[in-house]
CSV table of C-alpha atoms in Angstrom, one decimal:
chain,number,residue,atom,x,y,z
A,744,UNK,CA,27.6,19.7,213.0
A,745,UNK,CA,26.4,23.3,211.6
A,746,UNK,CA,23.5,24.4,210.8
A,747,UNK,CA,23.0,27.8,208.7
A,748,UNK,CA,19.1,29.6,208.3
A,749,UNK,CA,20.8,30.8,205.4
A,750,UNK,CA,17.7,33.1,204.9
A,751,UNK,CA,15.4,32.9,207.5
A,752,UNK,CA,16.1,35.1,210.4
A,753,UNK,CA,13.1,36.9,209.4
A,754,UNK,CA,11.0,33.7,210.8
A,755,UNK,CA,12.8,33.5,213.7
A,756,UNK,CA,11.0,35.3,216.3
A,757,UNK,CA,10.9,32.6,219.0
A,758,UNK,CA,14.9,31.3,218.9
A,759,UNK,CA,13.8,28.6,221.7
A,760,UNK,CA,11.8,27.1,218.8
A,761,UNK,CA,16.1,26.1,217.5
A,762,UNK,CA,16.8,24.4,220.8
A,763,UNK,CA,16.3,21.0,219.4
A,764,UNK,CA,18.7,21.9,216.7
A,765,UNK,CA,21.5,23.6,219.2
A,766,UNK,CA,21.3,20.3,220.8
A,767,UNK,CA,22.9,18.8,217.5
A,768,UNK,CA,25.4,21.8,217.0
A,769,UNK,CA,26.2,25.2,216.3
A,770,UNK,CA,23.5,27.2,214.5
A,771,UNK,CA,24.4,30.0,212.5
A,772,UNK,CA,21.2,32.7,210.8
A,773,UNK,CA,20.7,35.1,208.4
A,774,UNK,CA,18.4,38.0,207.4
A,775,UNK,CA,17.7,38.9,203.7
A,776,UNK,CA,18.2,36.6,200.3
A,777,UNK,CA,22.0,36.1,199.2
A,778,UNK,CA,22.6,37.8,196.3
A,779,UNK,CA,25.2,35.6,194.4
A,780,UNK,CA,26.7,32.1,194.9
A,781,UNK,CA,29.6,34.3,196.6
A,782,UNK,CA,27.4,35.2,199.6
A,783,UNK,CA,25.8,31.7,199.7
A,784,UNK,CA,29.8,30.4,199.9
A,785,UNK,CA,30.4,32.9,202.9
A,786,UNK,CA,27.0,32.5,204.4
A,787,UNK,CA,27.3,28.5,204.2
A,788,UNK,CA,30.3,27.1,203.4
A,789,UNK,CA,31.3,24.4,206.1
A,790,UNK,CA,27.3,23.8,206.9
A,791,UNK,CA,25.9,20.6,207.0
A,792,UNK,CA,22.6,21.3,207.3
A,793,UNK,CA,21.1,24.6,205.3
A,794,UNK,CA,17.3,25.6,205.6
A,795,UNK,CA,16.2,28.4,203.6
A,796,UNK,CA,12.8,30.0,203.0
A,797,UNK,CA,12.9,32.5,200.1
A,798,UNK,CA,16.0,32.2,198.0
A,799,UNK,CA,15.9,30.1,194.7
A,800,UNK,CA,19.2,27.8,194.9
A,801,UNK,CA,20.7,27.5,191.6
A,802,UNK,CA,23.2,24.3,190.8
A,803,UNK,CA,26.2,26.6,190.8
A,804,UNK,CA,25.4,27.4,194.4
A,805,UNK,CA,24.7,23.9,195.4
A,806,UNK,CA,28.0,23.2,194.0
A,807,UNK,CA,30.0,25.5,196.7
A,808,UNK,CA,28.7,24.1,198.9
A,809,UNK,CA,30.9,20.4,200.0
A,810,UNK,CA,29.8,20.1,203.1
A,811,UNK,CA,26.3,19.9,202.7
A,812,UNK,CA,24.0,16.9,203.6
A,813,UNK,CA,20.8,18.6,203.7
A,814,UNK,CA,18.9,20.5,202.3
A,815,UNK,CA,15.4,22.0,204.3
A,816,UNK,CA,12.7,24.4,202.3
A,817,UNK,CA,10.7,25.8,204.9
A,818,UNK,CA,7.6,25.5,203.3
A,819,UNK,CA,6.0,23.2,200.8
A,820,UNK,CA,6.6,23.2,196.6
A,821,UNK,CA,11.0,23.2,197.3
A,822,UNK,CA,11.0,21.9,193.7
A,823,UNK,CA,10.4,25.5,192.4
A,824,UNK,CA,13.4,27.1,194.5
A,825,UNK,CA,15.6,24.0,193.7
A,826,UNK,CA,17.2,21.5,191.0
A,827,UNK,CA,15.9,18.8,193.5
A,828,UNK,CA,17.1,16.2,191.2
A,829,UNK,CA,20.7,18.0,190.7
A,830,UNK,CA,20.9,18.2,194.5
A,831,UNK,CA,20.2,14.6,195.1
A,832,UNK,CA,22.7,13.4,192.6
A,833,UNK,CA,25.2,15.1,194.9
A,834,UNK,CA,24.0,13.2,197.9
A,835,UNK,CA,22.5,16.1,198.7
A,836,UNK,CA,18.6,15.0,201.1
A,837,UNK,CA,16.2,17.4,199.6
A,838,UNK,CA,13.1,18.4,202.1
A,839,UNK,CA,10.2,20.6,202.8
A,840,UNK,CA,6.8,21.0,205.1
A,841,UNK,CA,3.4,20.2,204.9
A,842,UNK,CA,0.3,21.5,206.2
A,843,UNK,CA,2.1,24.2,208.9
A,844,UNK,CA,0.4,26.7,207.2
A,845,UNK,CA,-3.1,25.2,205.5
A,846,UNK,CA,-5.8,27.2,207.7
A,847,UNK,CA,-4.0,30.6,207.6
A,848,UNK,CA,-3.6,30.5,203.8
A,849,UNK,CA,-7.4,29.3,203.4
A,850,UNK,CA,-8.6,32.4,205.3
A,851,UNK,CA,-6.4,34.5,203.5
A,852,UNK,CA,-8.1,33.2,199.6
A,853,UNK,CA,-11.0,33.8,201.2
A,854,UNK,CA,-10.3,37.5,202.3
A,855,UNK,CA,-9.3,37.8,199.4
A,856,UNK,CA,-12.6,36.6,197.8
A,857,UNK,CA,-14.2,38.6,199.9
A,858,UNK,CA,-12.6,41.9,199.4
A,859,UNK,CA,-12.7,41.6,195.8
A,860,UNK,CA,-16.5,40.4,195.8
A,861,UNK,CA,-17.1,43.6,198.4
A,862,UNK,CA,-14.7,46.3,195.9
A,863,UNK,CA,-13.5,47.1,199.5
A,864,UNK,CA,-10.1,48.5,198.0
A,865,UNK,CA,-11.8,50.2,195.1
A,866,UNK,CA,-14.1,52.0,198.1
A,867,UNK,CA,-11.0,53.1,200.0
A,868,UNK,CA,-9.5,54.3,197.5
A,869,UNK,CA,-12.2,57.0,196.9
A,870,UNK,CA,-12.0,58.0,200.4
A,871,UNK,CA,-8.2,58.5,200.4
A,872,UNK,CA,-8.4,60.4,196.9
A,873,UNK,CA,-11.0,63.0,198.5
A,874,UNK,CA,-14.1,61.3,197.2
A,875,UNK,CA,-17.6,60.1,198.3
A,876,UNK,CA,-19.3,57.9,195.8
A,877,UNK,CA,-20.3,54.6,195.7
A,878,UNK,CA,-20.8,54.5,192.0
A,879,UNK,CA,-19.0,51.3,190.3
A,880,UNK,CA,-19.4,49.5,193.8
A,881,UNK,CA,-21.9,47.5,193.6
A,882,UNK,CA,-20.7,44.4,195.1
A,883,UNK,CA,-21.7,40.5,194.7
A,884,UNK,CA,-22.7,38.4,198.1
A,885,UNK,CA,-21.2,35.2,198.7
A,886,UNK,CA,-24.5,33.7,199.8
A,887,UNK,CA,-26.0,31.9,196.7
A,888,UNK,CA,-23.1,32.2,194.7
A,889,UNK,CA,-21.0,29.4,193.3
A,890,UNK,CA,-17.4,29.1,194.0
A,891,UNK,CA,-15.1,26.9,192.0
A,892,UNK,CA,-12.3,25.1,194.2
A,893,UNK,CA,-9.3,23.9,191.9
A,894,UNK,CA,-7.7,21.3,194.0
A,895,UNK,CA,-9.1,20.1,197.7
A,896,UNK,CA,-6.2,19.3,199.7
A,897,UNK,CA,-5.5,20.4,203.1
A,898,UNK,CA,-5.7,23.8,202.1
A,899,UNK,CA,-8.7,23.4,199.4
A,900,UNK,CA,-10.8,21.4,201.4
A,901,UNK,CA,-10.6,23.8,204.0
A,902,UNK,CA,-11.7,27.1,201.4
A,903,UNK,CA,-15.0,24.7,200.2
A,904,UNK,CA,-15.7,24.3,204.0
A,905,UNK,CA,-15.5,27.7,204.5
A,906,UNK,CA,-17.5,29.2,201.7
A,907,UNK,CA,-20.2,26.4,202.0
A,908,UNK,CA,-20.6,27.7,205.7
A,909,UNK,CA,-21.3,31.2,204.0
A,910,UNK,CA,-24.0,30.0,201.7
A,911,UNK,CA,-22.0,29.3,198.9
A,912,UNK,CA,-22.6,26.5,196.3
A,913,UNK,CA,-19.0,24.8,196.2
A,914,UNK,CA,-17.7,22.9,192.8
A,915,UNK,CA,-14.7,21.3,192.9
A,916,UNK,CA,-11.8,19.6,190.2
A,917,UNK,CA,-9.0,17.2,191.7
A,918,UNK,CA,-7.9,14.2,190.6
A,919,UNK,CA,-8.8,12.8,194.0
A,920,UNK,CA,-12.3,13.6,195.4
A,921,UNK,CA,-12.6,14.6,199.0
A,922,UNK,CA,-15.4,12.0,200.0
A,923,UNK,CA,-16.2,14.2,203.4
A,924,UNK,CA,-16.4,16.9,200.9
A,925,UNK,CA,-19.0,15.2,199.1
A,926,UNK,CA,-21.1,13.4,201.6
A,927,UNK,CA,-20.5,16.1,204.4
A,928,UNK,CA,-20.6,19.3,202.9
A,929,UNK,CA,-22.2,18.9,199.6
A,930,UNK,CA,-19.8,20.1,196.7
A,931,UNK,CA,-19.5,18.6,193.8
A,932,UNK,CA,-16.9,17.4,191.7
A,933,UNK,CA,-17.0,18.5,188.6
A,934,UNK,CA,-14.4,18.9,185.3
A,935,UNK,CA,-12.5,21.5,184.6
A,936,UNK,CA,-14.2,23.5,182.0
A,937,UNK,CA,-17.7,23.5,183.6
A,938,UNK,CA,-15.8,24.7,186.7
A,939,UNK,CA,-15.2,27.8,184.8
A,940,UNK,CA,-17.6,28.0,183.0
A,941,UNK,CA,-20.2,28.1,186.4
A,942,UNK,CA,-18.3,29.5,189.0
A,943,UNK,CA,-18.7,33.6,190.2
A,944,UNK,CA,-15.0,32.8,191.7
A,945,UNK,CA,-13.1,30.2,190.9
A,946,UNK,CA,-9.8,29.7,193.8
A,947,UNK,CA,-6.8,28.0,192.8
A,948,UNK,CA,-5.2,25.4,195.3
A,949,UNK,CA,-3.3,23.2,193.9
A,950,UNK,CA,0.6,21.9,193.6
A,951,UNK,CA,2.8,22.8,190.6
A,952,UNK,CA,3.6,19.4,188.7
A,953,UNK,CA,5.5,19.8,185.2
A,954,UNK,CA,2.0,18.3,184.1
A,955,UNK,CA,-0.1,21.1,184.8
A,956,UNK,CA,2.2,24.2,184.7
A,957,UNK,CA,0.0,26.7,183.3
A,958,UNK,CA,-2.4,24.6,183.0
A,959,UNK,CA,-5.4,27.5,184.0
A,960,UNK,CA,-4.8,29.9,180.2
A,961,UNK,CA,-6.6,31.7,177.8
A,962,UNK,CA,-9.0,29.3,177.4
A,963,UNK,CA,-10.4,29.0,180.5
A,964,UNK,CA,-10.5,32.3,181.3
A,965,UNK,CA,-13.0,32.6,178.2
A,966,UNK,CA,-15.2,30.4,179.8
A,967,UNK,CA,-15.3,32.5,183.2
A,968,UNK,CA,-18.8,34.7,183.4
A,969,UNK,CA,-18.0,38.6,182.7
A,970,UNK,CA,-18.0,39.4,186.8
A,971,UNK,CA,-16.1,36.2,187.5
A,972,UNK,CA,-13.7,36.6,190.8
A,973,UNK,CA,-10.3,34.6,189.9
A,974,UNK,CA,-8.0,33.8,193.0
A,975,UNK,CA,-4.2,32.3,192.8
A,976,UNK,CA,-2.8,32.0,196.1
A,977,UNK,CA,-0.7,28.7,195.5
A,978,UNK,CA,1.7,28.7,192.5
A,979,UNK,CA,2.1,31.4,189.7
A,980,UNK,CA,3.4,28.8,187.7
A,981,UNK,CA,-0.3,27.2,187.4
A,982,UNK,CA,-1.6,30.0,185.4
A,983,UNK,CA,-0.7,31.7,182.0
A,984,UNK,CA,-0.2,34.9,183.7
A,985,UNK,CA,0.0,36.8,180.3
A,986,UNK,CA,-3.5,35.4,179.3
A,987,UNK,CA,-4.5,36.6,182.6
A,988,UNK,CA,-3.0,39.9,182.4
A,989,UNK,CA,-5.1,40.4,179.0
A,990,UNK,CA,-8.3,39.0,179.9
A,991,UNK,CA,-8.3,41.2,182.7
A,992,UNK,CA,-7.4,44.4,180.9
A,993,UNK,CA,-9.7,43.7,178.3
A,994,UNK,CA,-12.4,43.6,181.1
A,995,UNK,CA,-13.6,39.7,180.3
A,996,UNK,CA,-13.5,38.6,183.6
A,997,UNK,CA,-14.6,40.4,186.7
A,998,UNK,CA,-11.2,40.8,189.0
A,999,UNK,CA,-8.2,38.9,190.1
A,1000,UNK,CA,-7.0,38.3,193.5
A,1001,UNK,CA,-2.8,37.3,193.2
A,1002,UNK,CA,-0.5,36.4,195.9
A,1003,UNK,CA,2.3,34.3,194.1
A,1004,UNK,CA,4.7,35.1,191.2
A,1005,UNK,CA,6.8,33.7,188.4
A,1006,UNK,CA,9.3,35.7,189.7
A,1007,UNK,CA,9.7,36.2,193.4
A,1008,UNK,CA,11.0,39.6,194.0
A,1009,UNK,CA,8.3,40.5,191.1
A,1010,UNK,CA,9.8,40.7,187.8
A,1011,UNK,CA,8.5,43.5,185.4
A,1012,UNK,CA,5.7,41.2,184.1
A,1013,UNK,CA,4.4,40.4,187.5
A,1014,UNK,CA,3.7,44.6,188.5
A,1015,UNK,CA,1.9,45.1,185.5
A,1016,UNK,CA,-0.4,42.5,186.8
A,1017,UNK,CA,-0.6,44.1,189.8
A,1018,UNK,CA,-1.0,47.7,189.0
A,1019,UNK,CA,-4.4,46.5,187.4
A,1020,UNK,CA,-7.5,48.3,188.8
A,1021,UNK,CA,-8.9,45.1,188.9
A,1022,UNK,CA,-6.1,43.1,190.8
A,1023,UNK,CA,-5.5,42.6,194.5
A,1024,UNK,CA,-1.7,41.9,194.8
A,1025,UNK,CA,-0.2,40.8,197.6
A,1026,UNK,CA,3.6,40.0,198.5
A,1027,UNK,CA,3.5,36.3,199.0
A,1028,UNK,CA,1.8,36.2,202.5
A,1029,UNK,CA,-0.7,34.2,202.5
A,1030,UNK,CA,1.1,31.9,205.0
A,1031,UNK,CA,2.4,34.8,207.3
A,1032,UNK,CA,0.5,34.4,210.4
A,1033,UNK,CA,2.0,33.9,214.3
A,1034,UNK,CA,0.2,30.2,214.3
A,1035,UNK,CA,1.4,29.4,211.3
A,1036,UNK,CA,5.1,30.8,211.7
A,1037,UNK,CA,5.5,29.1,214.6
A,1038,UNK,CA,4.2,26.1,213.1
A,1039,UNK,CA,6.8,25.9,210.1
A,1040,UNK,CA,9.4,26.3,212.4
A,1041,UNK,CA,8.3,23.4,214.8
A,1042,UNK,CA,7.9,21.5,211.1
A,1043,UNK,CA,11.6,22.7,209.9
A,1044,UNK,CA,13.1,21.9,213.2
A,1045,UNK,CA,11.5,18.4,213.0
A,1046,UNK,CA,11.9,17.4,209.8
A,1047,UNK,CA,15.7,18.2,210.0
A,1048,UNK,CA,16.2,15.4,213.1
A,1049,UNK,CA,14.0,13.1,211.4
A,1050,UNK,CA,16.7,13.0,208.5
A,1051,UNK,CA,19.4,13.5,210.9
C-alpha cells in the first residue's frame, strides 16, 4: 500500500508521528501545492491513500488518479477543497478532522479581537514610520463590552468562554444552543440580526453549508454600531466579502479582523481587503500552533487506519 502527503511536508516536523502509517506501507511526501493535474499524476499516481492539506482537488485530478481509495483533508470543511460527492461516486472514501485544532484557533479570534479593539498595528505602525502620536488610538476595552459569537461549537464555545472571563457580555446565534453556555457562563442566545445589531464585535465560527454561504452581507453589516469589530477566522465563503470590503471603506463599521479567503493563495479581490487600514489580514493561520500541528497529524494518521 502507498501513501503520498501529496502537500503536506510542510506539517511534518515530527516524521515519527507516520510510524503508524509506515507500518501499512511506503510513504511518500511533498512540499509546496501541485500546480496542475500533471504534477498531482507524478506526485500520486499509484497511491492508495492521498492526504493533502492546502491544495483544492479538482475532478480532473481525481480522475488520474486509479489507484486511489482515500481521500484524507487534514483539517476540517474538505467539502471546500473537493467535489466530495464526485469523489465518492468513484469509490473514492472522502475524510477530514475535527477538533485538532479548536483551542489554538479560539486564541487566535481572540488576539485578533484584541489587537483590533487595542489599534496595536495602527500604533506600530507610527513608530516604524518615524512617528510618536497616539492620536486616532483611542482604543475600546473588552471589559463591559458585548461580543457576538456566530456559531458555538468546539471552537465558538471556547471564544464566549474566553471573552466572558474577560468581562465581556457574550450573545450567541446557532441553531443548537450550548446549554453549559447558558446555565454556566451566562450568554445568551439570541437571533441573528439583534446579534448585530448589539454586539461591539461580532466573531464568526461557524461551518460553510450551501445554506448559509454568505449568509453574513450587506445587510448585516448595516446593522453593526459605527466602531463595531468584525472577526472571520472560519470560512470566507460565510460572508459577502464585497459588502465587506465596502462597508469597511466607507467607514460604517469599526475594523475587520480576516484570516480565511475565497481564494486561497489570495485572489485580487481578497488583497484589496487586506490592504485596508482597517483590516488585520492574516495568511490562514489560525490553526498553526506546535499543539495543534501535532494534533492534526495524530488525527490524519488515525483517521486514515480507521478507514483502512
Amino acid at each position: 500500500m502507498k501513501f503520498c502527503l501529496i502537500d503536506a511536508e510542510v506539517f511534518i516536523d515530527r516524521p515519527e508521528l507516520l510510524d503508524p502509517l509506515r507500518s501499512l506501507g511506503a510513504v511518500e511526501m511533498y512540499a509546496g501545492i501541485p500546480q496542475d493535474a500533471d504534477e498531482v499524476e507524478r506526485r500520486a499516481f499509484d497511491a492508495d491513500v492521498i492526504a493533502f492539506g492546502l491544495m483544492q482537488f479538482t475532478n480532473e485530478m481525481l480522475d488520474r488518479l486509479p489507484n486511489l481509495k482515500i481521500l484524507q483533508f487534514i483539517g476540517t470543511g474538505v467539502w471546500n477543497f473537493v467535489d466530495v460527492d464526485y469523489a465518492r461516486s468513484k469509490g473514492i472514501k472522502v475524510l477530514n478532522i475535527e477538533g485538532y485544532g479548536s483551542n489554538a484557533v479560539a486564541e487566535f479570534a481572540l488576539s485578533m479581537a484584541l489587537a483590533m479593539a487595542k489599534k496595536i498595528p495602527q500604533a506600530g505602525n507610527v513608530l516604524k514610520t518615524g512617528g510618536w502620536s497616539i492620536d486616532g488610538l483611542m482604543g475600546m476595552e473588552i471589559s463591559g463590552s458585548t461580543v457576538g459569537v456566530l456559531g458555538t461549537g468546539s471552537i465558538g464555545r471556547l471564544v464566549a468562554e474566553k471573552f466572558v472571563n474577560m468581562g465581556a457580555k457574550v450573545i450567541a446565534n446557532d441553531i443548537y444552543e450550548n446549554e453549559s453556555l447558558k446555565k454556566d457562563w451566562g450568554v445568551t442566545y439570541v437571533g441573528l440580526e439583534e446579534l448585530f445589531r448589539s454586539s461591539d464585535i461580532v466573531t464568526v465560527h461557524m461551518k460553510v453549508t450551501k445554506e448559509n454561504e454568505k449568509l453574513i452581507d450587506g445587510r448585516l453589516f448595516g446593522l453593526m454600531k459605527p466602531h463595531a469589530l468584525f472577526v472571520n477566522v472560519a470560512r470566507a465563503e460565510l460572508v459577502n466579502n464585497r459588502d465587506l470590503f465596502e462597508a469597511l471603506k466607507e467607514g460604517r463599521m469599526g475594523g475587520a479582523a480576516i484570516d480565511v479567503y475565497e481564494n486561497e493563495p489570495p485572489a485580487d479581490s481578497d488583497y484589496e481587503l487586506a490592504r485596508l487600514d482597517n483590516v488585520i489580514a492574516t495568511p490562514h493561520m489560525a490553526y498553526y500552533t506546535q499543539e495543534a500541528n501535532d494534533n492534526s497529524i495524530k488525527m490524519m494518521v488515525q483517521s486514515i487506519a480507521d478507514a483502512l
